[in-house]
Amino acid sequence: MTGPGRRLALFAPMGLLIAAFVLSVAGLLWSSATRGGIGLYVELLSDPGILRVLWRTVWIAVATTAACALLGYPLALFLARSPRRNLWLLLVISPWLVSIVVRTFGWVVLLGNRGVVNTALRDWGLIDAPVRVLFTPWAVLIGLVHVFLPFMVIAILSSLLLQDRRLEEAGRILGGTRWQTFRRVTLPLSLPGVVGGSSLVLLMSAGAIVTPLLLGGLRDRMLGTQIYTEVFQVFNFERATAMAVILLVVALVLVAPLRLLEARVRRRLEGA
């Protein structure tokens, strides 16, 4: 196979993915414009209930991303420096071998009023009545962090592994402490991985359905679960389509600053 033919064969799967994405988004926008129109968007965005769902979606997605970054960076740094990296990495990604429904239901067992956590706290005499965690936004946050943390760890780990360790050694030789070397060398060089992982987690958590549905219930809904309800329970496809467009716009608005930050960081690193 010649050079151009080989490149075409390599880019064909990517072209199919891009075409499928563009066509699906175009179909979504077309359906939204022909079925509901602007009036439906005005109705949704003036509904206090939908605005509460939208706000809940935004803050849970942002909080999930921040928690995954804070927890994932030390873990990724440990993996990058560990001589048994492959073993620890296998443990990190092992939850992917279990269905997300099973993993999320495990938190239902742990956080319920008669779950493991409340039972243990009562047995130890720390509480008299069960602490309500299940079916709250905090339960959703815990579940989403558990589900999406491996994505953040792998994104940061890939960036750390690409670093030249001699740069850190040079920083130490020039008199820098471990913290100074980390702050001025390791952290800046790994920022593309942090930003990339944050973008991925932010997008996935904003559109999550299974975890918010099982841990948040029908009262503390996110936009993804609201769309699920409109499609499979109310059968209101017009509202579901409009909500899907709103979710797409919100996700783009949330992730745009991260992509701009990543581009700026890469320019500074390339110019350094």
Coordinates of N, CA and C in Angstrom, one line a residue, residues 23-137:
L23 N -23.1 14.6 12.1 CA -24.5 14.3 11.6 C -25.4 14.2 12.8
S24 N -25.0 13.6 13.9 CA -25.9 13.5 15.0 C -26.2 14.9 15.6
V25 N -25.2 15.7 15.7 CA -25.4 17.1 16.3 C -26.3 17.9 15.3
A26 N -26.0 17.8 14.0 CA -26.8 18.5 13.0 C -28.3 18.0 13.1
G27 N -28.5 16.7 13.2 CA -29.9 16.2 13.3 C -30.5 16.7 14.6
L28 N -29.8 16.8 15.7 CA -30.4 17.3 16.9 C -30.8 18.8 16.8
L29 N -29.9 19.6 16.2 CA -30.2 21.0 16.0 C -31.4 21.2 15.0
W30 N -31.5 20.4 14.0 CA -32.6 20.5 13.0 C -33.9 20.1 13.7
S31 N -33.9 19.0 14.4 CA -35.1 18.5 15.1 C -35.6 19.6 16.1
S32 N -34.6 20.2 16.8 CA -35.0 21.2 17.8 C -35.6 22.4 17.1
A33 N -35.0 22.8 16.0 CA -35.5 24.0 15.3 C -36.9 23.8 14.6
T34 N -37.1 22.6 14.1 CA -38.4 22.3 13.4 C -39.5 22.0 14.4
R35 N -39.2 21.3 15.5 CA -40.3 20.9 16.4 C -40.7 21.9 17.4
G36 N -39.7 22.5 18.1 CA -40.0 23.4 19.2 C -39.9 24.9 18.8
G37 N -38.7 25.2 18.2 CA -38.5 26.6 17.9 C -38.0 27.3 19.1
I38 N -37.8 28.6 18.9 CA -37.3 29.5 20.0 C -38.3 29.5 21.2
G39 N -39.6 29.4 20.9 CA -40.5 29.5 22.0 C -40.3 28.4 23.0
L40 N -39.9 27.2 22.6 CA -39.7 26.2 23.6 C -38.5 26.4 24.4
Y41 N -37.4 27.0 23.9 CA -36.3 27.4 24.7 C -36.6 28.5 25.7
V42 N -37.4 29.4 25.3 CA -37.8 30.5 26.2 C -38.6 29.9 27.3
E43 N -39.5 29.0 27.0 CA -40.3 28.3 28.0 C -39.4 27.5 29.0
L44 N -38.5 26.8 28.5 CA -37.6 26.0 29.4 C -36.7 26.9 30.3
L45 N -36.1 27.9 29.7 CA -35.2 28.8 30.4 C -35.9 29.7 31.3
S46 N -37.2 29.8 31.2 CA -38.0 30.7 32.2 C -38.6 29.8 33.3
D47 N -38.4 28.5 33.2 CA -39.0 27.6 34.2 C -38.1 27.5 35.4
P48 N -38.5 27.9 36.6 CA -37.6 27.8 37.7 C -37.1 26.4 38.0
G49 N -37.9 25.4 37.8 CA -37.5 24.0 38.0 C -36.4 23.6 37.1
I50 N -36.4 24.0 35.8 CA -35.4 23.6 34.8 C -34.1 24.4 35.2
L51 N -34.3 25.7 35.6 CA -33.1 26.4 36.0 C -32.4 25.8 37.2
R52 N -33.1 25.3 38.1 CA -32.5 24.6 39.3 C -31.8 23.4 38.8
V53 N -32.4 22.6 37.9 CA -31.7 21.4 37.4 C -30.4 21.8 36.6
L54 N -30.5 22.9 35.9 CA -29.3 23.4 35.1 C -28.2 23.8 36.0
W55 N -28.6 24.6 37.1 CA -27.6 25.0 38.0 C -27.0 23.8 38.8
R56 N -27.8 22.9 39.2 CA -27.3 21.7 39.8 C -26.3 20.9 38.9
T57 N -26.7 20.8 37.7 CA -25.8 20.1 36.7 C -24.4 20.8 36.6
V58 N -24.4 22.1 36.6 CA -23.2 22.9 36.4 C -22.3 22.7 37.7
W59 N -22.9 22.9 38.9 CA -22.0 22.9 40.0 C -21.5 21.5 40.4
I60 N -22.3 20.5 40.1 CA -21.9 19.1 40.4 C -20.8 18.7 39.4
A61 N -20.9 19.1 38.1 CA -19.9 18.8 37.1 C -18.6 19.5 37.4
V62 N -18.7 20.8 37.8 CA -17.4 21.5 38.2 C -16.8 20.9 39.5
A63 N -17.6 20.6 40.5 CA -17.1 20.0 41.7 C -16.5 18.7 41.5
T64 N -17.1 17.9 40.6 CA -16.6 16.5 40.3 C -15.2 16.7 39.6
T65 N -15.1 17.6 38.7 CA -13.8 17.8 38.0 C -12.8 18.3 39.0
A66 N -13.1 19.2 39.9 CA -12.1 19.7 40.8 C -11.7 18.6 41.8
A67 N -12.6 17.8 42.3 CA -12.3 16.7 43.2 C -11.4 15.7 42.5
C68 N -11.8 15.3 41.2 CA -11.0 14.4 40.5 C -9.5 14.9 40.3
A69 N -9.4 16.2 40.0 CA -8.1 16.7 39.8 C -7.2 16.7 41.1
L70 N -7.9 17.1 42.2 CA -7.2 17.1 43.5 C -6.8 15.7 44.0
L71 N -7.7 14.7 43.7 CA -7.4 13.4 44.1 C -6.5 12.6 43.1
G72 N -6.7 13.0 41.8 CA -6.0 12.2 40.8 C -4.6 12.6 40.6
Y73 N -4.2 13.9 40.9 CA -2.8 14.3 40.6 C -1.8 13.6 41.6
P74 N -2.1 13.6 42.9 CA -1.1 12.8 43.7 C -1.0 11.3 43.4
L75 N -2.2 10.7 43.0 CA -2.2 9.3 42.6 C -1.4 9.1 41.3
A76 N -1.6 10.0 40.4 CA -0.8 9.9 39.1 C 0.7 10.1 39.3
L77 N 1.0 11.0 40.2 CA 2.4 11.3 40.5 C 3.0 10.1 41.2
F78 N 2.3 9.4 42.1 CA 2.8 8.2 42.7 C 3.0 7.1 41.7
L79 N 2.1 7.0 40.8 CA 2.2 5.9 39.7 C 3.4 6.2 38.9
A80 N 3.6 7.5 38.5 CA 4.7 7.8 37.6 C 6.1 7.5 38.3
R81 N 6.1 7.6 39.6 CA 7.4 7.4 40.3 C 7.6 6.0 40.8
S82 N 6.5 5.2 40.8 CA 6.6 3.9 41.4 C 7.3 2.9 40.5
P83 N 8.1 2.0 41.0 CA 8.7 1.0 40.2 C 7.7 -0.1 39.8
R84 N 6.6 -0.2 40.6 CA 5.5 -1.2 40.3 C 4.3 -0.5 39.7
R85 N 4.6 0.4 38.7 CA 3.6 1.2 38.1 C 2.5 0.4 37.5
N86 N 2.9 -0.6 36.8 CA 1.9 -1.4 36.0 C 0.9 -2.1 37.0
L87 N 1.4 -2.6 38.1 CA 0.5 -3.2 39.1 C -0.5 -2.2 39.7
W88 N 0.0 -1.0 40.1 CA -0.9 0.0 40.7 C -1.9 0.5 39.6
L89 N -1.4 0.6 38.4 CA -2.3 1.1 37.3 C -3.4 0.1 37.1
L90 N -3.1 -1.1 37.2 CA -4.1 -2.2 37.0 C -5.2 -2.0 38.1
L91 N -4.8 -1.7 39.3 CA -5.7 -1.5 40.4 C -6.6 -0.3 40.1
V92 N -6.0 0.7 39.6 CA -6.7 2.0 39.3 C -7.8 1.8 38.3
I93 N -7.5 1.1 37.2 CA -8.5 0.9 36.1 C -9.3 -0.4 36.3
S94 N -9.1 -1.1 37.4 CA -9.9 -2.3 37.6 C -11.4 -2.1 37.8
P95 N -11.8 -0.9 38.3 CA -13.3 -0.7 38.3 C -14.0 -0.7 37.0
W96 N -13.2 -0.4 35.9 CA -13.8 -0.5 34.5 C -14.2 -1.9 34.1
L97 N -13.8 -2.9 34.9 CA -14.2 -4.3 34.6 C -15.6 -4.6 35.1
V98 N -16.1 -3.7 35.9 CA -17.4 -3.8 36.5 C -18.4 -2.8 35.9
S99 N -19.6 -3.2 35.7 CA -20.6 -2.3 35.1 C -20.8 -1.1 36.0
I100 N -21.0 0.0 35.4 CA -21.2 1.3 36.1 C -22.5 1.2 37.0
V101 N -23.5 0.4 36.6 CA -24.7 0.2 37.4 C -24.3 -0.5 38.7
V102 N -23.5 -1.5 38.6 CA -23.1 -2.3 39.8 C -22.3 -1.4 40.7
R103 N -21.3 -0.6 40.1 CA -20.5 0.2 41.0 C -21.3 1.3 41.7
T104 N -22.3 1.9 40.9 CA -23.1 2.9 41.6 C -24.0 2.3 42.6
F105 N -24.6 1.1 42.3 CA -25.4 0.5 43.3 C -24.7 0.2 44.6
G106 N -23.4 -0.1 44.5 CA -22.6 -0.3 45.7 C -22.6 0.9 46.6
W107 N -22.6 2.1 46.0 CA -22.8 3.3 46.9 C -24.1 3.4 47.5
V108 N -25.2 2.9 46.8 CA -26.5 2.8 47.4 C -26.5 2.0 48.7
V109 N -25.8 0.9 48.6 CA -25.7 0.0 49.8 C -24.9 0.7 50.9
L110 N -23.8 1.4 50.5 CA -23.0 2.1 51.5 C -23.7 3.3 52.2
L111 N -24.4 4.1 51.4 CA -24.8 5.4 51.9 C -26.3 5.4 52.3
G112 N -27.0 4.3 52.2 CA -28.4 4.3 52.5 C -28.6 4.5 54.0
N113 N -29.9 4.8 54.4 CA -30.2 5.0 55.8 C -29.8 3.8 56.7
R114 N -30.0 2.6 56.1 CA -29.6 1.4 56.8 C -28.4 0.7 56.1
G115 N -27.6 1.6 55.5 CA -26.4 1.1 54.8 C -25.2 0.9 55.8
V116 N -24.1 0.5 55.2 CA -22.9 0.2 56.0 C -22.4 1.4 56.8
V117 N -22.4 2.6 56.2 CA -21.9 3.7 56.8 C -22.7 4.1 58.0
N118 N -24.0 4.3 57.8 CA -24.9 4.7 58.9 C -25.0 3.6 60.0
T119 N -24.9 2.3 59.6 CA -25.0 1.3 60.6 C -23.7 1.3 61.5
A120 N -22.6 1.5 60.9 CA -21.3 1.6 61.6 C -21.3 2.8 62.5
L121 N -21.8 3.9 62.1 CA -21.8 5.1 62.9 C -22.7 4.9 64.1
R122 N -23.8 4.3 63.9 CA -24.8 4.0 65.0 C -24.2 3.0 66.0
D123 N -23.5 2.0 65.5 CA -22.9 1.0 66.4 C -21.8 1.6 67.2
W124 N -21.1 2.6 66.7 CA -20.0 3.2 67.4 C -20.5 4.3 68.3
G125 N -21.8 4.6 68.3 CA -22.4 5.6 69.2 C -22.1 7.1 68.7
L126 N -21.8 7.2 67.5 CA -21.5 8.6 67.0 C -22.7 9.3 66.5
I127 N -23.8 8.6 66.1 CA -25.1 9.2 65.7 C -26.2 8.5 66.4
D128 N -27.3 9.2 66.5 CA -28.6 8.6 67.0 C -29.5 8.2 65.9
A129 N -29.6 9.1 64.9 CA -30.4 8.9 63.7 C -29.6 8.8 62.5
P130 N -30.1 8.1 61.4 CA -29.3 8.0 60.2 C -29.0 9.4 59.6
V131 N -27.8 9.5 59.0 CA -27.4 10.7 58.3 C -27.9 10.5 56.9
R132 N -28.7 11.5 56.4 CA -29.2 11.3 55.0 C -28.2 11.8 54.0
V133 N -27.6 10.9 53.3 CA -26.7 11.2 52.2 C -27.2 10.7 50.9
L134 N -27.8 9.5 50.9 CA -28.3 9.0 49.7 C -29.5 9.9 49.2
F135 N -29.6 10.0 47.8 CA -30.6 10.8 47.2 C -30.4 12.3 47.5
T136 N -29.2 12.7 47.6 CA -28.8 14.1 47.7 C -27.7 14.4 46.6
P137 N -27.5 15.7 46.3 CA -26.4 16.0 45.4 C -25.1 15.6 45.8

